[in-house]
Coordinates of C-alpha atoms in Angstrom, one line a residue:
Chain B
K1 CA 154.5 -24.0 140.1
A2 CA 157.3 -21.7 141.5
G3 CA 159.0 -22.7 144.7
V4 CA 160.0 -20.6 147.6
T5 CA 162.2 -17.7 146.6
Q6 CA 164.6 -16.1 149.0
T7 CA 166.7 -13.0 148.2
P8 CA 169.5 -12.3 148.3
R9 CA 171.3 -15.7 148.3
Y10 CA 174.5 -14.3 149.8
L11 CA 175.2 -11.3 151.9
I12 CA 178.2 -9.9 153.7
K13 CA 177.7 -7.2 156.3
T14 CA 179.8 -5.5 158.9
R15 CA 179.2 -5.7 162.7
G16 CA 176.7 -3.1 163.8
Q17 CA 174.9 -2.9 160.5
Q18 CA 171.4 -4.0 159.8
V19 CA 170.0 -6.4 157.2
T20 CA 166.7 -7.3 155.6
L21 CA 166.0 -10.7 154.0
S22 CA 163.1 -11.4 151.8
C23 CA 161.0 -14.5 151.2
S24 CA 158.3 -15.2 148.6
P25 CA 156.3 -18.3 149.5
I26 CA 154.7 -20.7 147.1
S27 CA 151.7 -19.2 145.4
G28 CA 148.6 -19.7 147.5
H29 CA 150.5 -20.4 150.7
R30 CA 149.7 -18.1 153.5
S31 CA 152.0 -19.3 156.2
V32 CA 155.7 -18.5 156.4
S33 CA 158.3 -19.4 159.0
W34 CA 161.9 -18.4 159.4
Y35 CA 164.8 -20.5 160.7
Q36 CA 168.4 -19.9 161.5
Q37 CA 170.9 -22.7 160.7
T38 CA 174.4 -22.7 162.2
P39 CA 176.8 -25.6 162.5
G40 CA 176.7 -25.5 166.3
Q41 CA 173.0 -25.1 166.9
G42 CA 171.4 -26.7 163.8
L43 CA 168.0 -25.3 162.7
Q44 CA 166.5 -22.9 165.2
F45 CA 163.0 -21.5 164.9
L46 CA 162.9 -17.7 164.6
F47 CA 159.3 -16.8 163.9
E48 CA 156.1 -17.8 162.1
Y49 CA 153.5 -15.7 160.2
F50 CA 150.1 -16.5 159.1
S51 CA 147.9 -14.0 157.2
E52 CA 150.1 -11.1 158.2
T53 CA 150.1 -12.0 161.9
Q54 CA 153.1 -13.2 163.9
R55 CA 151.9 -16.3 165.8
N56 CA 155.1 -17.6 167.3
K57 CA 158.5 -16.2 168.1
G58 CA 161.6 -18.3 168.9
N59 CA 164.1 -17.6 171.6
F60 CA 166.0 -14.8 169.8
P61 CA 166.8 -11.3 170.9
G62 CA 164.7 -8.3 169.9
R63 CA 167.2 -7.4 167.2
F64 CA 165.5 -10.1 165.1
S65 CA 162.2 -9.0 163.7
G66 CA 159.9 -9.8 160.8
R67 CA 156.7 -9.1 159.0
Q68 CA 154.4 -10.5 156.4
F69 CA 152.6 -8.6 153.7
S70 CA 149.1 -9.0 152.3
N71 CA 150.5 -11.0 149.4
S72 CA 152.1 -13.4 151.9
R73 CA 155.7 -12.3 151.1
S74 CA 157.7 -12.0 154.3
E75 CA 160.8 -10.1 155.4
M76 CA 163.0 -10.5 158.3
N77 CA 165.3 -7.9 159.7
V78 CA 168.3 -8.1 161.9
S79 CA 169.6 -4.9 163.5
T80 CA 173.0 -4.2 165.1
L81 CA 174.5 -7.3 163.6
E82 CA 176.9 -9.4 165.6
L83 CA 179.5 -11.9 164.4
G84 CA 177.3 -14.7 165.9
D85 CA 174.5 -13.8 163.5
S86 CA 176.5 -15.4 160.6
A87 CA 174.3 -18.2 159.5
L88 CA 172.1 -19.6 156.8
Y89 CA 168.6 -18.1 157.1
L90 CA 165.9 -20.3 155.8
C91 CA 162.3 -19.5 154.9
A92 CA 159.6 -22.2 154.9
S93 CA 156.3 -21.9 153.1
M94 CA 153.2 -23.8 154.3
A95 CA 149.8 -24.1 152.7
G96 CA 147.7 -24.5 155.8
S97 CA 147.4 -22.7 159.1
A98 CA 148.8 -25.5 161.3
N99 CA 150.7 -28.8 161.2
T100 CA 151.2 -28.6 157.4
E101 CA 154.2 -29.7 155.4
A102 CA 157.0 -27.1 155.1
F103 CA 158.7 -26.3 151.9
F104 CA 162.0 -24.5 152.2
G105 CA 163.7 -21.9 150.0
Q106 CA 167.4 -22.1 149.2
G107 CA 168.2 -19.8 152.1
T108 CA 170.2 -16.6 152.5
R109 CA 173.8 -17.0 153.6
L110 CA 174.7 -14.1 155.9
T111 CA 178.2 -13.5 156.8
V112 CA 179.0 -10.8 159.4
V113 CA 182.6 -9.5 159.5
Chain X
T1 CA 166.6 -27.3 175.0
Q2 CA 167.0 -29.8 172.1
L3 CA 163.8 -31.9 171.9
L4 CA 164.8 -34.2 169.1
E5 CA 168.1 -36.1 169.2
Q6 CA 169.3 -37.8 166.0
S7 CA 171.9 -40.6 165.9
P8 CA 174.4 -41.2 164.6
Q9 CA 175.6 -37.6 164.0
F10 CA 177.9 -38.7 161.2
L11 CA 177.9 -41.8 159.0
S12 CA 180.3 -42.8 156.2
I13 CA 179.5 -45.9 154.3
Q14 CA 180.2 -47.7 151.0
E15 CA 177.8 -47.7 148.2
G16 CA 175.5 -50.7 148.4
E17 CA 175.4 -50.8 152.2
N18 CA 172.3 -50.4 154.4
L19 CA 171.9 -47.8 157.1
T20 CA 169.4 -46.6 159.7
V21 CA 169.1 -43.1 161.2
Y22 CA 167.2 -42.6 164.5
C23 CA 165.3 -39.6 165.7
N24 CA 164.3 -39.7 169.4
S25 CA 162.4 -37.5 171.8
S26 CA 160.7 -37.5 175.2
S27 CA 157.9 -35.4 173.7
V28 CA 155.0 -36.6 171.7
F29 CA 154.6 -35.1 168.2
S30 CA 151.5 -34.8 166.2
S31 CA 153.5 -35.4 163.0
L32 CA 157.1 -35.8 162.0
Q33 CA 158.8 -34.9 158.8
W34 CA 162.1 -36.0 157.3
Y35 CA 164.3 -33.8 155.1
R36 CA 167.5 -34.1 153.2
Q37 CA 169.7 -31.0 152.8
E38 CA 172.6 -30.6 150.5
P39 CA 175.4 -28.0 151.1
G40 CA 174.3 -24.4 150.5
E41 CA 170.7 -25.4 149.8
G42 CA 167.5 -25.5 151.8
P43 CA 166.1 -28.8 153.3
V44 CA 164.0 -30.8 150.9
L45 CA 161.0 -32.6 152.3
L46 CA 161.1 -36.4 151.9
V47 CA 158.1 -37.6 153.9
T48 CA 155.6 -36.8 156.6
V49 CA 154.4 -39.4 159.1
V50 CA 151.3 -38.8 161.2
T51 CA 150.0 -42.0 162.8
G52 CA 151.8 -43.9 165.5
G53 CA 153.3 -47.1 164.0
E54 CA 153.1 -45.7 160.5
V55 CA 155.5 -47.0 157.9
K56 CA 156.1 -45.2 154.6
K57 CA 158.4 -46.2 151.8
L58 CA 160.0 -43.9 149.2
K59 CA 161.9 -46.2 146.8
R60 CA 164.9 -47.4 148.8
L61 CA 164.0 -45.3 151.9
T62 CA 161.7 -46.6 154.6
F63 CA 160.4 -44.3 157.3
Q64 CA 158.7 -45.4 160.5
F65 CA 156.9 -43.4 163.2
G66 CA 157.1 -44.9 166.7
D67 CA 153.9 -46.2 168.3
A68 CA 154.0 -43.5 170.9
R69 CA 154.8 -40.8 168.3
K70 CA 158.0 -39.9 170.2
D71 CA 160.5 -41.4 167.8
S72 CA 161.1 -42.2 164.2
S73 CA 163.6 -44.0 162.0
L74 CA 164.9 -43.7 158.5
H75 CA 166.3 -46.9 156.8
I76 CA 168.1 -46.7 153.5
T77 CA 168.6 -49.9 151.6
A78 CA 171.6 -50.2 149.2
A79 CA 172.8 -46.7 149.6
Q80 CA 173.9 -44.8 146.6
T81 CA 176.3 -41.8 146.3
G82 CA 173.3 -39.6 145.5
D83 CA 172.0 -40.3 149.0
T84 CA 174.8 -38.2 150.5
G85 CA 173.6 -35.3 152.5
L86 CA 172.3 -34.0 155.8
Y87 CA 169.2 -35.8 157.0
L88 CA 167.0 -33.9 159.4
C89 CA 163.9 -35.0 161.3
A90 CA 161.5 -32.3 162.4
G91 CA 158.5 -32.6 164.6
S92 CA 155.3 -30.7 165.1
L93 CA 154.0 -30.4 168.6
G94 CA 150.5 -29.7 167.4
G95 CA 148.2 -26.8 168.2
A96 CA 147.6 -23.8 166.0
T97 CA 151.0 -23.5 164.6
N98 CA 153.3 -24.6 161.8
K99 CA 156.4 -24.4 164.0
L100 CA 158.8 -27.3 163.6
I101 CA 161.3 -28.6 166.1
F102 CA 164.3 -29.9 164.2
G103 CA 166.6 -32.7 165.1
T104 CA 170.3 -32.4 165.5
G105 CA 170.9 -33.9 162.0
T106 CA 172.8 -36.9 160.6
L107 CA 175.5 -36.2 158.0
L108 CA 175.7 -39.1 155.6
A109 CA 178.5 -39.7 153.2
V110 CA 178.2 -42.6 150.7
Q111 CA 181.5 -43.5 149.2
P112 CA 181.7 -45.0 145.6

């Protein structure tokens, strides 16, 4: 059974650009969450999707957005990149709609220069 | 606001020693998960505890959920170099969500 696939693994962008990250959850999983991990703040919740609907959003500016497709694949987008957006972005895949175990992908390492 | 505090933040021990990592909160969690993360990789789920007072064992690792479901501990017996990594606790506040609140993390280094 394939795990959670995140692409790309590494990304270097310039300030002001925008970026799109992709996550394919475990087959059959309908829930996807995104987290940002930085040395100073640890893992911070970005947003959560279930059956193409965003159910929760963390305390991040509107430059951070996401969506989920009918096949449960999810994308997150960050516009007008800032240096502080440099982080490891992690996608978690869950089988159930609530309070279920999270399985993480390897993450996308975004560096903004 | 950080809801889950882990201690210690850093731990460097010799192979064969025992250690305990703590995860504390003032909030009640419906469940709590422990993860281990290696550099450049995503967190890997170790265990989920659900019931207050629950104890789960995974080989040399023992996990306990506090009676009030506000805290948890991870005890490693006879640590090995392969146990090196970042240990994270993560709690679910319940309700119709899979959102997790992550702890501050404990970086463990086991020296040979």
